[in-house]
Amino acid sequence: MALSKLDQLYRQVILDHSNHPHHKGLRQEATDHLIEMNNPTCGDVIQLQVFVDEAGTITDVRFDGHGCSISMASASMMSDVLIGKTLKEGQQLAEDFSQLVQGNAVNEAPLADAALLGGVAKFPARIKCATLAWKAFERATAPNGKDETHE
Ligand code: ZN
């Protein structure tokens, strides 16, 4: 059965991101927020750098690595979304994204292109591909000595 026009559009946007990823390639400058994570079930590997200014605003997100289209597209989409946000807003978006790909309803607009990955909820084996970059962001920016924030 043919894909709907909308599914085709989503697929094209995801492929565009994976073929021409935004913010790919690490910077030379040091950052406190650097991490490497992998998804052994698929073989996806990502290195992520997050640059944050003194006010807690994310000024740049860079990634490198290799993996399937979904993992790379997700990292590209995430970088687009996070730059300019505060760390706190970023953490909230990561939580929303995690809920979305598990099939839960969230406010999709702030996730921009990343919301298109909501379709992976139908493919449980791919959920970890989609969330790898976001998990890396959460780990890389978690307050020192704590895995979770309680405020
Ligand atoms: Zn993957």
XYZ file of N, CA and C in Angstrom, residues 8-133:
378
model
N 5.073 10.548 3.164
C 6.182 10.790 2.226
C 6.933 12.062 2.569
N 6.170 13.086 2.951
C 6.786 14.362 3.315
C 7.657 14.176 4.563
N 7.114 13.502 5.561
C 7.874 13.264 6.791
C 9.159 12.519 6.485
N 9.018 11.474 5.666
C 10.174 10.654 5.329
C 11.237 11.503 4.626
N 10.790 12.400 3.746
C 11.734 13.231 3.011
C 12.484 14.167 3.955
N 11.781 14.746 4.900
C 12.434 15.673 5.835
C 13.463 14.907 6.679
N 13.108 13.701 7.114
C 14.032 12.888 7.920
C 15.267 12.527 7.090
N 15.055 12.141 5.824
C 16.192 11.814 4.963
C 17.063 13.038 4.691
N 16.433 14.199 4.522
C 17.221 15.418 4.299
C 18.152 15.672 5.481
N 17.625 15.494 6.681
C 18.457 15.716 7.873
C 19.574 14.682 7.972
N 19.273 13.423 7.646
C 20.323 12.404 7.797
C 21.369 12.526 6.684
N 20.950 12.938 5.490
C 21.909 13.091 4.382
C 22.711 14.381 4.482
N 22.097 15.413 5.029
C 22.756 16.719 5.157
C 22.571 17.228 6.582
N 23.214 16.549 7.531
C 22.952 16.900 8.931
C 23.421 18.303 9.284
N 22.639 18.972 10.101
C 22.977 20.306 10.592
C 23.848 20.151 11.843
N 24.831 21.018 11.986
C 25.648 21.074 13.205
C 26.470 19.809 13.418
N 26.820 19.123 12.325
C 27.655 17.930 12.460
C 29.127 18.337 12.370
N 29.944 17.729 13.218
C 31.363 18.067 13.290
C 31.640 18.788 14.595
N 32.536 18.227 15.401
C 32.799 18.795 16.724
C 33.673 20.040 16.610
N 33.532 20.955 17.570
C 34.396 22.130 17.653
C 35.633 21.801 18.480
N 36.683 22.565 18.254
C 37.943 22.342 18.964
C 37.899 22.868 20.390
N 37.099 23.890 20.621
C 37.062 24.484 21.955
C 36.603 23.469 23.009
N 37.089 23.659 24.214
C 36.674 22.792 25.313
C 35.270 23.181 25.782
N 34.533 22.192 26.217
C 33.250 22.457 26.852
C 33.070 21.468 27.995
N 32.379 21.915 29.043
C 32.084 21.009 30.158
C 31.084 19.938 29.740
N 30.386 20.205 28.646
C 29.287 19.318 28.261
C 29.662 18.545 27.009
N 30.406 17.461 27.220
C 30.867 16.616 26.120
C 30.612 15.178 26.522
N 30.045 14.413 25.625
C 29.715 13.036 25.975
C 29.718 12.172 24.727
N 29.994 10.889 24.911
C 29.804 9.930 23.827
C 28.850 8.863 24.325
N 27.889 8.548 23.502
C 26.947 7.491 23.860
C 26.706 6.605 22.649
N 26.299 5.384 22.915
C 25.989 4.501 21.790
C 24.729 3.702 22.062
N 24.201 3.202 20.975
C 22.989 2.401 21.021
C 23.354 1.037 20.454
N 23.763 0.096 21.334
C 24.319 -1.176 20.848
C 23.349 -1.983 20.003
N 22.059 -1.824 20.211
C 21.111 -2.647 19.460
C 21.114 -2.302 17.978
N 21.547 -1.079 17.637
C 21.553 -0.675 16.219
C 22.959 -0.358 15.737
N 23.880 -0.063 16.673
C 25.233 0.307 16.283
C 25.432 1.799 16.133
N 24.461 2.595 16.568
C 24.586 4.052 16.483
C 25.559 4.548 17.547
N 26.436 5.479 17.148
C 27.379 6.111 18.070
C 27.284 7.610 17.885
N 27.250 8.349 18.982
C 27.201 9.799 18.866
C 28.119 10.434 19.902
N 28.866 11.449 19.438
C 29.570 12.342 20.352
C 28.824 13.668 20.292
N 28.594 14.240 21.464
C 27.808 15.472 21.513
C 28.525 16.517 22.344
N 28.551 17.724 21.832
C 29.066 18.875 22.569
C 27.923 19.874 22.731
N 27.795 20.405 23.934
C 26.815 21.458 24.180
C 27.565 22.655 24.745
N 27.406 23.802 24.123
C 28.037 25.037 24.597
C 26.966 25.918 25.232
N 27.276 26.367 26.437
C 26.290 27.121 27.215
C 26.944 28.413 27.695
N 26.244 29.538 27.605
C 26.827 30.786 28.105
C 26.545 30.953 29.600
N 27.050 32.067 30.160
C 26.947 32.247 31.614
C 25.506 32.347 32.091
N 24.618 32.758 31.216
C 23.210 32.889 31.593
C 22.453 31.572 31.486
N 23.151 30.510 31.051
C 22.474 29.214 30.948
C 21.770 29.005 29.620
N 22.106 29.829 28.628
C 21.516 29.663 27.293
C 22.437 28.811 26.423
N 21.826 27.908 25.693
C 22.595 27.022 24.805
C 22.976 27.819 23.562
N 24.290 28.019 23.391
C 24.757 28.827 22.257
C 25.115 27.977 21.051
N 25.444 26.708 21.286
C 25.761 25.841 20.152
C 25.639 24.382 20.589
N 25.272 23.555 19.654
C 25.231 22.101 19.858
C 25.920 21.492 18.651
N 26.899 20.651 18.886
C 27.618 19.999 17.787
C 27.619 18.500 18.042
N 27.547 17.724 16.963
C 27.606 16.281 17.160
C 28.463 15.656 16.072
N 28.928 14.462 16.372
C 29.612 13.663 15.378
C 29.270 12.214 15.672
N 29.627 11.333 14.765
C 29.321 9.937 14.991
C 28.783 9.301 13.730
N 28.232 8.125 13.921
C 27.673 7.423 12.775
C 26.539 6.541 13.260
N 25.668 6.219 12.347
C 24.536 5.390 12.723
C 23.474 5.423 11.647
N 22.320 4.902 11.982
C 21.241 4.816 11.005
C 20.653 6.201 10.725
N 19.818 6.273 9.704
C 19.222 7.549 9.307
C 18.467 8.204 10.449
N 17.750 7.392 11.213
C 16.922 7.974 12.274
C 17.801 8.592 13.358
N 18.871 7.904 13.746
C 19.719 8.451 14.812
C 20.405 9.746 14.368
N 20.858 9.782 13.124
C 21.557 10.969 12.637
C 20.571 12.119 12.386
N 19.407 11.791 11.828
C 18.396 12.829 11.605
C 17.960 13.416 12.941
N 17.813 12.560 13.937
C 17.367 13.034 15.242
C 18.387 13.992 15.853
N 19.685 13.673 15.728
C 20.722 14.549 16.271
C 20.710 15.906 15.558
N 20.520 15.865 14.248
C 20.464 17.102 13.463
C 19.267 17.957 13.870
N 18.110 17.316 13.958
C 16.881 18.030 14.340
C 17.000 18.588 15.758
N 17.565 17.784 16.644
C 17.708 18.218 18.036
C 18.599 19.448 18.128
N 19.707 19.435 17.394
C 20.620 20.575 17.438
C 19.902 21.848 17.007
N 19.133 21.750 15.933
C 18.362 22.909 15.457
C 17.460 23.452 16.562
N 16.806 22.536 17.262
C 15.800 22.935 18.250
C 16.446 23.552 19.496
N 17.572 22.985 19.916
C 18.120 23.361 21.230
C 18.886 24.688 21.224
N 19.503 25.026 20.102
C 20.311 26.249 20.079
C 19.414 27.461 20.325
N 19.816 28.259 21.302
C 19.030 29.445 21.668
C 18.109 29.217 22.851
N 17.905 27.949 23.217
C 17.075 27.650 24.384
C 17.935 27.681 25.648
N 17.287 27.766 26.803
C 18.018 27.603 28.055
C 18.181 26.111 28.318
N 19.121 25.784 29.223
C 19.310 24.373 29.573
C 18.016 23.768 30.099
N 17.316 24.553 30.899
C 16.071 24.062 31.483
C 15.029 23.767 30.401
N 14.913 24.692 29.442
C 13.991 24.455 28.322
C 14.425 23.230 27.526
N 15.724 23.079 27.352
C 16.252 21.934 26.618
C 15.910 20.629 27.301
N 16.057 20.610 28.623
C 15.739 19.389 29.377
C 14.254 19.046 29.237
N 13.414 20.088 29.235
C 11.973 19.857 29.075
C 11.669 19.296 27.691
N 12.328 19.854 26.673
C 12.122 19.362 25.305
C 12.569 17.904 25.180
N 13.671 17.564 25.854
C 14.151 16.185 25.815
C 13.120 15.249 26.438
N 12.514 15.696 27.519
C 11.482 14.897 28.174
C 10.256 14.752 27.257
N 9.866 15.868 26.630
C 8.717 15.824 25.710
C 8.999 14.873 24.546
N 10.224 14.946 24.018
C 10.572 14.090 22.884
C 10.499 12.615 23.282
N 11.019 12.316 24.472
C 10.990 10.949 24.970
C 9.553 10.435 25.083
N 8.668 11.294 25.573
C 7.250 10.911 25.677
C 6.635 10.708 24.295
N 6.965 11.624 23.378
C 6.399 11.573 22.024
C 6.717 10.250 21.330
N 7.997 9.837 21.378
C 8.371 8.617 20.639
C 7.891 7.355 21.351
N 7.403 7.521 22.583
C 6.754 6.380 23.242
C 5.257 6.373 22.981
N 4.820 7.311 22.125
C 3.415 7.315 21.707
C 2.512 8.154 22.575
N 3.111 8.968 23.455
C 2.301 9.811 24.323
C 2.104 11.194 23.705
N 0.983 11.829 24.014
C 0.672 13.141 23.462
C 1.489 14.211 24.177
N 2.144 15.053 23.399
C 2.873 16.193 23.957
C 2.600 17.396 23.070
N 3.024 18.561 23.530
C 2.951 19.760 22.705
C 4.071 19.671 21.671
N 3.705 19.407 20.425
C 4.715 19.098 19.406
C 5.375 20.329 18.803
N 4.684 21.468 18.826
C 5.200 22.645 18.107
C 6.628 23.025 18.511
N 6.954 23.060 19.824
C 8.313 23.472 20.194
C 9.390 22.490 19.718
N 9.004 21.281 19.368
C 9.988 20.293 18.921
C 10.360 20.468 17.448
N 9.626 21.326 16.736
C 9.906 21.615 15.328
C 10.014 20.318 14.524
N 11.047 20.202 13.670
C 11.179 19.013 12.821
C 11.251 17.729 13.630
N 11.814 17.803 14.847
C 11.975 16.590 15.654
C 10.634 15.908 15.915
N 9.545 16.684 15.886
C 8.221 16.094 16.115
C 7.877 15.071 15.032
N 8.512 15.201 13.848
C 8.237 14.258 12.759
C 8.680 12.847 13.114
N 9.573 12.724 14.110
C 10.042 11.400 14.505
C 9.054 10.692 15.420
N 7.950 11.341 15.727
C 6.929 10.714 16.563
C 6.455 9.385 15.991
N 6.568 9.250 14.670
C 6.138 8.014 14.007
C 6.897 6.781 14.442
N 8.100 6.953 15.040
C 8.850 5.762 15.456
C 8.161 5.033 16.604
N 7.182 5.681 17.227
C 6.438 5.007 18.298
C 5.856 3.690 17.799
N 5.599 3.622 16.483
C 5.036 2.400 15.890
C 6.108 1.333 15.658
N 7.376 1.711 15.834
C 8.492 0.788 15.583
C 9.400 0.750 16.809
N 9.000 -0.017 17.830
C 9.709 0.037 19.126
C 11.213 -0.178 19.009
N 11.659 -0.967 18.025
C 13.101 -1.225 17.888
C 13.856 0.044 17.517
N 13.151 1.043 16.954
C 13.823 2.262 16.506
C 13.765 3.387 17.530
N 13.047 3.191 18.615
C 12.883 4.291 19.577
C 14.229 4.718 20.141
N 15.102 3.729 20.436
C 16.411 4.087 20.988
C 17.283 4.831 19.978
N 17.066 4.573 18.691
C 17.781 5.334 17.658
C 17.371 6.808 17.736
N 16.072 7.033 17.864
C 15.554 8.404 17.874
C 15.950 9.150 19.142
N 16.032 8.431 20.267
C 16.282 9.125 21.534
C 17.767 9.234 21.876
N 18.648 8.590 21.119
C 20.067 8.569 21.489
C 20.638 9.975 21.682
N 20.434 10.849 20.720
C 20.993 12.207 20.818
C 20.411 12.955 22.013
